mmCIF file of C-alpha atoms in Angstrom:
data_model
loop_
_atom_site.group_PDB
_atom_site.id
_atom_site.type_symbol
_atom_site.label_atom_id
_atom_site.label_comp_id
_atom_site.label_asym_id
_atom_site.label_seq_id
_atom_site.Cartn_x
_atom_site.Cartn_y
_atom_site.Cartn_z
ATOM 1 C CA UNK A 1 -47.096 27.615 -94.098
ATOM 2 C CA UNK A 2 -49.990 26.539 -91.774
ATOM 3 C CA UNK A 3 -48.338 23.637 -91.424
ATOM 4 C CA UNK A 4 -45.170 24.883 -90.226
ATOM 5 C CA UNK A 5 -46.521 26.969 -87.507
ATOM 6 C CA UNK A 6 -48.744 24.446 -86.476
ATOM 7 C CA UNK A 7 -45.405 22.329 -86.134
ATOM 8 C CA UNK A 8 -43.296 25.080 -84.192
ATOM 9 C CA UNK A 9 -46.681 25.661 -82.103
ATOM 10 C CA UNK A 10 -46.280 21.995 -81.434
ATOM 11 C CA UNK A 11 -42.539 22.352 -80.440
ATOM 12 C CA UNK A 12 -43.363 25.158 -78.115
ATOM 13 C CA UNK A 13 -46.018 23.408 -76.616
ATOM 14 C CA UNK A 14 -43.768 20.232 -75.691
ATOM 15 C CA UNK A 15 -40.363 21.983 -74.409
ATOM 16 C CA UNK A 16 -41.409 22.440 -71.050
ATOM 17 C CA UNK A 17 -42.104 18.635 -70.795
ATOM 18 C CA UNK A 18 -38.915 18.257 -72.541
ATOM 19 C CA UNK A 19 -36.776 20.288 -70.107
ATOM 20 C CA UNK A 20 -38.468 18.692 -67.530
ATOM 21 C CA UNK A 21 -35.645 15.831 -66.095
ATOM 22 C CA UNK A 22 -36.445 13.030 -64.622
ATOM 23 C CA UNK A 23 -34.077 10.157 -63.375
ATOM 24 C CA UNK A 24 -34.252 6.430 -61.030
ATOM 25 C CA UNK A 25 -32.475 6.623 -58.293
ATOM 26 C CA UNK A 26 -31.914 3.111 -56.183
ATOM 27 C CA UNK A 27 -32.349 3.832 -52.544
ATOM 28 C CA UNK A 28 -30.694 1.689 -49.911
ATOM 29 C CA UNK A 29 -32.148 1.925 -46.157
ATOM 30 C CA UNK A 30 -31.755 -1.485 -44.116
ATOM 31 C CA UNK A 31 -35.689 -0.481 -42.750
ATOM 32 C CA UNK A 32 -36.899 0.069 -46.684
ATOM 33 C CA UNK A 33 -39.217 2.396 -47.513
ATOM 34 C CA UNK A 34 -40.535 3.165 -44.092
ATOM 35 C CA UNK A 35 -36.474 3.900 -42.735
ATOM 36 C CA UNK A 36 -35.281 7.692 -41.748
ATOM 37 C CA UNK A 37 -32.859 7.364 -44.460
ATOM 38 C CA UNK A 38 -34.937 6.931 -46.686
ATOM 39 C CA UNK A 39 -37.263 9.428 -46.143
ATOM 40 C CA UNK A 40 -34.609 11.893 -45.742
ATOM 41 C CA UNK A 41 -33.608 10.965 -49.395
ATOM 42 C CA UNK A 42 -37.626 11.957 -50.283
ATOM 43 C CA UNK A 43 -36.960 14.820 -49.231
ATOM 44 C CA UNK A 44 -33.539 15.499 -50.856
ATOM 45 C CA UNK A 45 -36.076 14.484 -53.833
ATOM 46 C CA UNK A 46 -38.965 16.755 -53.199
ATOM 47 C CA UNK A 47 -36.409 19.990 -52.911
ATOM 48 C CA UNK A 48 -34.677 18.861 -56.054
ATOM 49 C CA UNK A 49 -38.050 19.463 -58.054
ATOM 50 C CA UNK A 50 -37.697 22.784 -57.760
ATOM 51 C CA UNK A 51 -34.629 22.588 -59.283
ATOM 52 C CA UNK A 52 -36.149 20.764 -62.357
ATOM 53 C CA UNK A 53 -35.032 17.194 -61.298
ATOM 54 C CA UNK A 54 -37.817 14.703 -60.269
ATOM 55 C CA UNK A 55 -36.332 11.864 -58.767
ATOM 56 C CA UNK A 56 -37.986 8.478 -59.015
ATOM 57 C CA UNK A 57 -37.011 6.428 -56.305
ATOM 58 C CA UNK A 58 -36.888 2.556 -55.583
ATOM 59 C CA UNK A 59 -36.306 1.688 -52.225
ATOM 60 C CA UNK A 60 -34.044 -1.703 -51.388
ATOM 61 C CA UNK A 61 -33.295 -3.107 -47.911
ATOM 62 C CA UNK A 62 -29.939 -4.863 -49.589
ATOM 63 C CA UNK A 63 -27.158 -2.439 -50.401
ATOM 64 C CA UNK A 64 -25.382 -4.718 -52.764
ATOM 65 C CA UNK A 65 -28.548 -5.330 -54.840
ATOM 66 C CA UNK A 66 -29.120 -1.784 -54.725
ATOM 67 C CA UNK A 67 -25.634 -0.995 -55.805
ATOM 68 C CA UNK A 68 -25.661 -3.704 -58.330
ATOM 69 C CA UNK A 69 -28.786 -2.436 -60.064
ATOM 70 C CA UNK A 70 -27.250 0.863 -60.483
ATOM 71 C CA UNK A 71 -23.831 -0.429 -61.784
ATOM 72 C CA UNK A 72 -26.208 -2.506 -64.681
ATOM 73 C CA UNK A 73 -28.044 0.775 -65.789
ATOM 74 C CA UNK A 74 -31.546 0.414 -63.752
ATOM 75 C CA UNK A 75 -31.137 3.273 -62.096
ATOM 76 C CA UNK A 76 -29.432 6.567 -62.952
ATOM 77 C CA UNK A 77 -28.285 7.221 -59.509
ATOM 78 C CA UNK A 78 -27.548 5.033 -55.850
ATOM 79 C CA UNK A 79 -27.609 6.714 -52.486
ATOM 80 C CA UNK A 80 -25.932 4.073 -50.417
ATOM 81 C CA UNK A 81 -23.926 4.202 -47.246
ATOM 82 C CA UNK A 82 -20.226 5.573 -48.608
ATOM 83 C CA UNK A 83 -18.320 2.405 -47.591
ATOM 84 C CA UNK A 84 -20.018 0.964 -51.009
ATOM 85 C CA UNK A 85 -19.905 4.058 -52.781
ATOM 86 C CA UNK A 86 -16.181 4.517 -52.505
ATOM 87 C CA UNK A 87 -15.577 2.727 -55.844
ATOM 88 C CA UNK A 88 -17.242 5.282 -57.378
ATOM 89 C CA UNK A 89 -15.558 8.277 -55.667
ATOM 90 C CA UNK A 90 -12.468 7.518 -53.734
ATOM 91 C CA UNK A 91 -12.101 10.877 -52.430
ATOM 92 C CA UNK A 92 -15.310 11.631 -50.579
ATOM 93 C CA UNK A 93 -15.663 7.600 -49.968
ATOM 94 C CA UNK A 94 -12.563 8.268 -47.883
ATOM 95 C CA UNK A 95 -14.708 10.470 -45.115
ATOM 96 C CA UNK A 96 -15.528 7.720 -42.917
ATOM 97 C CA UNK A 97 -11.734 6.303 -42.581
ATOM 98 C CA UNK A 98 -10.970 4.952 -39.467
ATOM 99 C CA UNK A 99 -10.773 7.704 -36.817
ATOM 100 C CA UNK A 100 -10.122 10.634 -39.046
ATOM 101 C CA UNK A 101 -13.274 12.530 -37.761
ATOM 102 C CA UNK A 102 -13.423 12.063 -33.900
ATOM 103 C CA UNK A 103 -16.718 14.863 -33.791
ATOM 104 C CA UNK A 104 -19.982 15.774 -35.390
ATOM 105 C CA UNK A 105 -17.969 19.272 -35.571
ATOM 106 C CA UNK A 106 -15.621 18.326 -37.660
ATOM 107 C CA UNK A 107 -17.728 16.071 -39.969
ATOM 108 C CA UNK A 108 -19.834 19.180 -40.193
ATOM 109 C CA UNK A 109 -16.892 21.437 -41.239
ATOM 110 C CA UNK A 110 -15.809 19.077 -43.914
ATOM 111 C CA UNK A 111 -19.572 18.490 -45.574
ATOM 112 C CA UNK A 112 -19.423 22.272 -45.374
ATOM 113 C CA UNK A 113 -16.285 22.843 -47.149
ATOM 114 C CA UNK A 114 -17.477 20.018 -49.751
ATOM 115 C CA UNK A 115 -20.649 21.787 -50.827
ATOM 116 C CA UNK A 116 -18.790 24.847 -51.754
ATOM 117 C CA UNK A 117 -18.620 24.889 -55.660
ATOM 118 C CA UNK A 118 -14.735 25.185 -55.617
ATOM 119 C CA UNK A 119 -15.038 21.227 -53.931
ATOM 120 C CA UNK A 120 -17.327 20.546 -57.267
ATOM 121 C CA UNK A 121 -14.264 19.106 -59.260
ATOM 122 C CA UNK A 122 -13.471 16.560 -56.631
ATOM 123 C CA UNK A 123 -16.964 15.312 -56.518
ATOM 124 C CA UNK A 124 -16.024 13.433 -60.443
ATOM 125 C CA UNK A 125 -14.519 10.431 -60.293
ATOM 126 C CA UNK A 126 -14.297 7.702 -63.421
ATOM 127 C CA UNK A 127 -17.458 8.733 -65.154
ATOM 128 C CA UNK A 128 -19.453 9.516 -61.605
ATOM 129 C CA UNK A 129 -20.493 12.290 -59.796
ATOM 130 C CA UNK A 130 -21.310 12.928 -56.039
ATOM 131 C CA UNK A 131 -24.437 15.041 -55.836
ATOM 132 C CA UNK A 132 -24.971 14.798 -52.065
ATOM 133 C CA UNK A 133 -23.389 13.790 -48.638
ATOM 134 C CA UNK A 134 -25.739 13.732 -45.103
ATOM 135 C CA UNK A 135 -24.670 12.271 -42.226
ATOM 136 C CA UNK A 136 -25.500 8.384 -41.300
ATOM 137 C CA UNK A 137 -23.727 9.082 -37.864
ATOM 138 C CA UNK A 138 -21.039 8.168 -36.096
ATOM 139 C CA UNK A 139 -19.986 4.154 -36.110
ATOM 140 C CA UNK A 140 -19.714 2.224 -32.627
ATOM 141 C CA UNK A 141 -17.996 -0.929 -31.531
ATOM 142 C CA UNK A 142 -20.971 -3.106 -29.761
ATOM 143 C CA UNK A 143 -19.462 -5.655 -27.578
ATOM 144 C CA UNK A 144 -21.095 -8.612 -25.669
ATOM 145 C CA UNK A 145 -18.894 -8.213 -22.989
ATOM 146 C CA UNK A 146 -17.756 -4.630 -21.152
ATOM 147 C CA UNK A 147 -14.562 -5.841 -20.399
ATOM 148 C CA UNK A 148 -13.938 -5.565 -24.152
ATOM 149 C CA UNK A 149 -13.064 -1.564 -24.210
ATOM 150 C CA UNK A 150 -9.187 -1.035 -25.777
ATOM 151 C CA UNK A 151 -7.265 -2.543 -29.050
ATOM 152 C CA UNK A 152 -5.793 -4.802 -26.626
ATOM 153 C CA UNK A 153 -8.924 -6.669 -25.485
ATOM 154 C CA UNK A 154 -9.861 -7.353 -29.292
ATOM 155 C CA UNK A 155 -7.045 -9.952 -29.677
ATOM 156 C CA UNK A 156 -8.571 -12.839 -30.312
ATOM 157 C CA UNK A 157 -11.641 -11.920 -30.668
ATOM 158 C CA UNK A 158 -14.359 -12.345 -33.399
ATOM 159 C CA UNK A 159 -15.598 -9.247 -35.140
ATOM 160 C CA UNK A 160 -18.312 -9.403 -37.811
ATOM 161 C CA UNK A 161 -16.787 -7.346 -40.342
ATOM 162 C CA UNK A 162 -17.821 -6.684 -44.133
ATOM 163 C CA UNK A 163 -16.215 -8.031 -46.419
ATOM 164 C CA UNK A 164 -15.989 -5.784 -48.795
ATOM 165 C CA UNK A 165 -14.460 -3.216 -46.219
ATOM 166 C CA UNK A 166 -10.979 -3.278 -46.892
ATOM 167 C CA UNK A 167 -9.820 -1.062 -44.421
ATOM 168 C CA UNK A 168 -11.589 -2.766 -41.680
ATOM 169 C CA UNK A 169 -10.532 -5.917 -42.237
ATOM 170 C CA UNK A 170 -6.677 -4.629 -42.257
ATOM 171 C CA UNK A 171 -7.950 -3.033 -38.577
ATOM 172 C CA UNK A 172 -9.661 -5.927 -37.403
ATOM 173 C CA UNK A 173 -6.035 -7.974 -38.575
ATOM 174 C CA UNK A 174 -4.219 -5.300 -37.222
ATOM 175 C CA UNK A 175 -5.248 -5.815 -33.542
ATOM 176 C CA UNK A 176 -5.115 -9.561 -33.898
ATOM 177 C CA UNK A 177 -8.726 -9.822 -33.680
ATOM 178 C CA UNK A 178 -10.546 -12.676 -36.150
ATOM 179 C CA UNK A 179 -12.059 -11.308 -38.946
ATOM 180 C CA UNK A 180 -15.835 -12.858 -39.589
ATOM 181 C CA UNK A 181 -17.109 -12.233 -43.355
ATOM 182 C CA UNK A 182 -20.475 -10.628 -43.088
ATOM 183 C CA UNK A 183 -22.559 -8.117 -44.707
ATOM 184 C CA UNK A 184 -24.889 -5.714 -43.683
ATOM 185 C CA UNK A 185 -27.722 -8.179 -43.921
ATOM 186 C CA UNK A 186 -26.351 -10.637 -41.561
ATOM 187 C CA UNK A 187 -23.830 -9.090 -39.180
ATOM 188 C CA UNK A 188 -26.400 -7.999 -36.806
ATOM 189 C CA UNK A 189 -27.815 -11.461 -36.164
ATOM 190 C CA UNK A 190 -24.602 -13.345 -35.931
ATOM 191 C CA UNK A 191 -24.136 -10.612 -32.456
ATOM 192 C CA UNK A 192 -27.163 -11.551 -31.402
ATOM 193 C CA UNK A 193 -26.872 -15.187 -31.861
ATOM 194 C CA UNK A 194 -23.568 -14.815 -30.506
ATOM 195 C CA UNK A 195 -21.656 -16.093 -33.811
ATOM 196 C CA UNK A 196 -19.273 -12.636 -33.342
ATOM 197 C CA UNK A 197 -18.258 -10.822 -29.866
ATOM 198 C CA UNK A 198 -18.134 -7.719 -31.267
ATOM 199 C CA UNK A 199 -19.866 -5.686 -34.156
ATOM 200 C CA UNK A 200 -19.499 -2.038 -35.773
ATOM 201 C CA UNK A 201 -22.044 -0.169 -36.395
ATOM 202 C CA UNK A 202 -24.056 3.534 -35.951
ATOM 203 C CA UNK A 203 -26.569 4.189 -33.138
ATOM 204 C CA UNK A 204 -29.491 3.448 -35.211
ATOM 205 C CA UNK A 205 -28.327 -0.409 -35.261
ATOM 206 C CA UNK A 206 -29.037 -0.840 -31.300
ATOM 207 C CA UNK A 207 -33.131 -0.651 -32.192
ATOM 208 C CA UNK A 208 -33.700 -1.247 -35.485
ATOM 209 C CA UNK A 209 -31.234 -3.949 -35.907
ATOM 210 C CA UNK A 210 -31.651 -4.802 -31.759
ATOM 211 C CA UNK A 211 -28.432 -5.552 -31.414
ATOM 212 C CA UNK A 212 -29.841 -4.717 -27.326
ATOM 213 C CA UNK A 213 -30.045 -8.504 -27.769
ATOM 214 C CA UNK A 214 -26.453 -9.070 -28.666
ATOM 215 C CA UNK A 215 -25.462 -6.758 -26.330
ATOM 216 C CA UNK A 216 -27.525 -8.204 -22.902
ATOM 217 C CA UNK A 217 -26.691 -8.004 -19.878
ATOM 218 C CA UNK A 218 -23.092 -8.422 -19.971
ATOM 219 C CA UNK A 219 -21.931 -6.019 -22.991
ATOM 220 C CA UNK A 220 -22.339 -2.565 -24.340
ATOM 221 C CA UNK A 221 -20.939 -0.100 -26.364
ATOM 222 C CA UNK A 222 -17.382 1.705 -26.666
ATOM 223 C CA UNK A 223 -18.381 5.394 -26.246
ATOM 224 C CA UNK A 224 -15.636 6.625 -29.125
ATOM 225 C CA UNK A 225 -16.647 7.026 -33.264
ATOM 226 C CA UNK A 226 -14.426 4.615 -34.910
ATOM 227 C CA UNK A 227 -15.870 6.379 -38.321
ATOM 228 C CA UNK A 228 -18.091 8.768 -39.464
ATOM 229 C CA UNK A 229 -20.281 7.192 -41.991
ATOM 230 C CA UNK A 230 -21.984 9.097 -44.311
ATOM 231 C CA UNK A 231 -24.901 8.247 -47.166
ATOM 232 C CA UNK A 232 -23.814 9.368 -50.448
ATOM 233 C CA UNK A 233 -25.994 10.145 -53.780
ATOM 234 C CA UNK A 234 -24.105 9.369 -56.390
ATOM 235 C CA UNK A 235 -25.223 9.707 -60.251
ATOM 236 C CA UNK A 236 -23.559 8.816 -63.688
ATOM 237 C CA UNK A 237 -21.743 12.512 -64.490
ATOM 238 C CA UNK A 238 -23.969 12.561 -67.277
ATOM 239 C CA UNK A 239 -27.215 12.646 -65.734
ATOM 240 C CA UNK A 240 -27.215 16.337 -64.480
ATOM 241 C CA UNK A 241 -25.392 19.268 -65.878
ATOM 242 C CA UNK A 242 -22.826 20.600 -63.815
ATOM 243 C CA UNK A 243 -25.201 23.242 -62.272
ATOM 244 C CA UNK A 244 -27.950 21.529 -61.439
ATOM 245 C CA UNK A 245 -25.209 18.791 -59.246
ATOM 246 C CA UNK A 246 -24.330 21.364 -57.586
ATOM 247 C CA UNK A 247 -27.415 22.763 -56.448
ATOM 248 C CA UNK A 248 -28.218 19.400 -55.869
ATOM 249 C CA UNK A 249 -24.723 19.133 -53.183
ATOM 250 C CA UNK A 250 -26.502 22.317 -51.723
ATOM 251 C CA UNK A 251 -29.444 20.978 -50.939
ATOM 252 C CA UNK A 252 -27.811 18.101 -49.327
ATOM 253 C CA UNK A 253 -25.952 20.167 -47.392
ATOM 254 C CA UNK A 254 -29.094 21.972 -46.192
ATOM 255 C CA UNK A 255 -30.140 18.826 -44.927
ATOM 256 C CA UNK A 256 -27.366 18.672 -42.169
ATOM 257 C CA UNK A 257 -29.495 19.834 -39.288
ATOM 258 C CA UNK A 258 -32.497 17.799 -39.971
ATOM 259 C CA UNK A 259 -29.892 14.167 -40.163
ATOM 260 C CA UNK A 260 -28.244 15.272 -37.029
ATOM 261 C CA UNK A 261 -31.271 15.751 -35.005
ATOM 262 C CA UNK A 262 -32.124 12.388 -36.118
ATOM 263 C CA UNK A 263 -28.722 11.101 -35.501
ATOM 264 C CA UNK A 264 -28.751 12.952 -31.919
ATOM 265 C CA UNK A 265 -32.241 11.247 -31.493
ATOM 266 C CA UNK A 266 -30.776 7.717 -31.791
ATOM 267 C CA UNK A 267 -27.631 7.925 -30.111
ATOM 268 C CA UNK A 268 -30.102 9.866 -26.583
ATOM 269 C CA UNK A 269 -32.107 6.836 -26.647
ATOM 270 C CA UNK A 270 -30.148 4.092 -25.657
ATOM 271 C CA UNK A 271 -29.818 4.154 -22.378
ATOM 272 C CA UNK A 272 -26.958 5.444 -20.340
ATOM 273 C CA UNK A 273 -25.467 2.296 -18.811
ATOM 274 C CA UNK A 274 -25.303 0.779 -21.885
ATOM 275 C CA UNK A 275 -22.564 3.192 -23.254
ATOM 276 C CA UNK A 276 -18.808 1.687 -22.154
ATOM 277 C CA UNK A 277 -16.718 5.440 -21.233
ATOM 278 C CA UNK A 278 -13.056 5.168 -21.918
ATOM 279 C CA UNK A 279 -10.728 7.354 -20.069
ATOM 280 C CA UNK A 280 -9.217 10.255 -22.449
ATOM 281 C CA UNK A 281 -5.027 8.526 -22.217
ATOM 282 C CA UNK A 282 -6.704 5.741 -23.678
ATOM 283 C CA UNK A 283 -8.890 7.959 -26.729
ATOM 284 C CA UNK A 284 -4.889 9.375 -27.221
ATOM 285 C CA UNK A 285 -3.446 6.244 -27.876
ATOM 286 C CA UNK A 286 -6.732 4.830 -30.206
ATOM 287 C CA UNK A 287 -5.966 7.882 -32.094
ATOM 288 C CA UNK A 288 -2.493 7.300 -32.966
ATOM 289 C CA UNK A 289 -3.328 3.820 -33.491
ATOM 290 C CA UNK A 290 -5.543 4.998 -36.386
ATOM 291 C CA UNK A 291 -3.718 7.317 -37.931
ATOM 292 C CA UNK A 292 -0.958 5.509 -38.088
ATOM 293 C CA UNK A 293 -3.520 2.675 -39.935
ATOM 294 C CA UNK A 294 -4.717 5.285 -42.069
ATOM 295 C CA UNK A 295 -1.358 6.602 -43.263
ATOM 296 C CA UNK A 296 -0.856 2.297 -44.023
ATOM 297 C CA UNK A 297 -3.948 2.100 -46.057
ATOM 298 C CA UNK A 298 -3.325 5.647 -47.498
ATOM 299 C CA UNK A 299 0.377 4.364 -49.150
ATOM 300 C CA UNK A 300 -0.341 0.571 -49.228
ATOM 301 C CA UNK A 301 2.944 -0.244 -46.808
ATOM 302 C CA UNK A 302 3.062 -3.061 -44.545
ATOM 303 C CA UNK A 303 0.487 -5.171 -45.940
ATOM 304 C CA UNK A 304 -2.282 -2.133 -45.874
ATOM 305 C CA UNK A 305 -4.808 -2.117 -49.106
ATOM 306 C CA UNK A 306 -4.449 1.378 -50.441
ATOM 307 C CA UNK A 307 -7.822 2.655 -49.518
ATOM 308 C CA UNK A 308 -7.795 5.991 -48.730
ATOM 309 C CA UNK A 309 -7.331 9.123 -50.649
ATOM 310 C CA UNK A 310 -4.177 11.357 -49.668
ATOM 311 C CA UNK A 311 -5.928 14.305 -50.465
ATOM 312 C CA UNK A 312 -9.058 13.824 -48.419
ATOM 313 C CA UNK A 313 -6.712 12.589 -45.563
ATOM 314 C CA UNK A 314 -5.036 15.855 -45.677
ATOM 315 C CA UNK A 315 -8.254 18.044 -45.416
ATOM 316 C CA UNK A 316 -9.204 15.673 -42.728
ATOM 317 C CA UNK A 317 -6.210 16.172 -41.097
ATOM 318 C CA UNK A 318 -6.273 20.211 -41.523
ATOM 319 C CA UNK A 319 -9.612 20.074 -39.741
ATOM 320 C CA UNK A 320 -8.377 18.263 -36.700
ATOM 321 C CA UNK A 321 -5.727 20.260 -36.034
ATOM 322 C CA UNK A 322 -8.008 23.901 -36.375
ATOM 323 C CA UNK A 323 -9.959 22.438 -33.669
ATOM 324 C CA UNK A 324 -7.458 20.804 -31.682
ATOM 325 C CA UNK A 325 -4.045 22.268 -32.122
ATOM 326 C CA UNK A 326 -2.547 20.860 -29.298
ATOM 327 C CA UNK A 327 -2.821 17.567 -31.058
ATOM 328 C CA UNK A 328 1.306 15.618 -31.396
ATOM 329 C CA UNK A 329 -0.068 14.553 -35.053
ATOM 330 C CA UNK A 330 -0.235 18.666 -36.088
ATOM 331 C CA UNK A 331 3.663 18.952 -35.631
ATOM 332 C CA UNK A 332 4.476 15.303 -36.873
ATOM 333 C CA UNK A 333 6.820 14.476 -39.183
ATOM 334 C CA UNK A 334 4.699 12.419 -41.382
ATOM 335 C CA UNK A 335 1.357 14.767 -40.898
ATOM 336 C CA UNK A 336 -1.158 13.031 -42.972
#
């Protein structure tokens, strides 16, 4: 008898420990573990602790090591930028398609509508499960020369592109520009070295990347998001219960502010003259341009990968037209 309450004592004793969760999470931030993103994700980690998670991370400056690690089981979750996540979640990996979010208001509205725990079924794909979306900021085309500034002026021209990026490779094709294979540990020196003329990337790339150097005295940068890339946490489904994921999408979520000021931060340092305006008949035709693309890569017609999910497209596309109604795409025929 002693012995048996000594053994549920024991029990007791150990089920807070036991309830206690802990999981790896690879972390992918080009700067390592001294980056914003990174330290944004440490504090996604530090909330989630009061949730009963405690998140272990492991920081990597290489995205594909980072995502390769977590597809052979060393770590329970990734956050990555969502251009590598998208195999795991095609749906919210389809957020930063080509010129489907042209402002930090509308990127805003979707992450909004995607915390909500009516979104939580969509955030389960194949076995994995979004737990959190924060902005990585709006992507640029840098350009070594200024006169470089419409669809037109790409012919011919070489653009680093990843190559793993399906739907920017069928772009950079599209405009009959030359696509040159790079990743995201490489594309950055091949502008500066002047391999490429042009590269893609958010405003955190001009400094920490310096692609100022690429850039010099003759280039700058097209002043209109191509994408809206996004960093993505993404876990095995069974690593949380479904609760606890979505608290965990909440408290992403709640970090909105705090990666926009950061983003804002970036994108008010470069300086001025550096920033290539476009006049607003032009930002009407790039927009057609890419939704037509998008509606390519979203049915796999005329060449297109199918890339893109149709229903994320559509909530994309409901959110452009509540804050711009006026748009032609709203009464179109073929309204994504």
């Amino acid at each position: 008898m002693i012995r048996k309450t000594l053994a549920a004592l024991s029990i007791a004793a150990v089920a807070p420990l036991a309830s206690a969760q802990t999981a790896t999470m690879c972390v992918f931030d080009v700067i390592g573990a001294n980056g914003d993103v990174y330290n944004m994700v440490k504090d996604f980690a530090l909330e989630m602790k009061t949730h009963g998670v405690d998140f272990n991370l492991k920081p990597y400056t290489d995205e594909g090591v980072a995502i390769g690690d977590f597809n052979a089981g060393q770590c329970d979750a990734v956050a990555a930028m969502d251009i590598r996540t998208r195999p795991f979640n095609r749906f919210t990996g389809s957020i930063s398609a080509v010129g489907a979010l042209p402002t930090y208001k509308d990127l805003e509205t979707l992450l909004a509508t995607l915390a909500q725990p009516k979104a939580a079924p969509l955030m389960k794909e194949n076995g994995y499960e979004v737990l959190g979306i924060v902005p990585g900021g709006a992507g640029y085309l840098f350009v070594n020369d200024r006169s470089i500034d419409t669809a037109a002026e790409l012919a011919g021209k070489r653009v680093a592109t990843l190559d793993y990026q399906n739907d920017a490779i069928h772009m950079v094709n599209y405009v009959k520009a030359t696509v040159v294979p790079s990743d995201i540990t490489n594309f950055a020196g091949k502008f500066n070295n002047g391999s490429v003329d042009t590269a893609y990337a958010p405003a955190f790339a001009y400094e920490a990347l310096e692609l100022y150097k690429g850039i010099g005295d003759k280039g700058g940068i097209v002043d209109y998001p191509l994408a809206q890339l996004t960093i993505q946490i993404v876990a095995r489904d069974e690593v949380l219960d479904d609760a606890t994921a979505q608290k965990a999408r909440e408290v992403a979520w709640g970090m909105f502010p705090q990666a926009m000021n950061m983003i804002s931060g970036l994108e008010e340092a470069i300086p001025d003259d550096k920033w290539i305006r476009i006049p607003e008949k032009d930002i009407v035709g790039y927009q057609e341009m890419f939704r037509e693309n998008r509606l390519e890569m979203r049915d796999g017609v005329n060449g297109a990968p199918v890339v893109y999910s149709p229903k994320m497209l559509s909530l994309m596309s409901k959110i452009r037209c509540s804050s711009n109604p006026g748009a032609s795409e709203c009464t179109a025929d073929n309204r994504e």
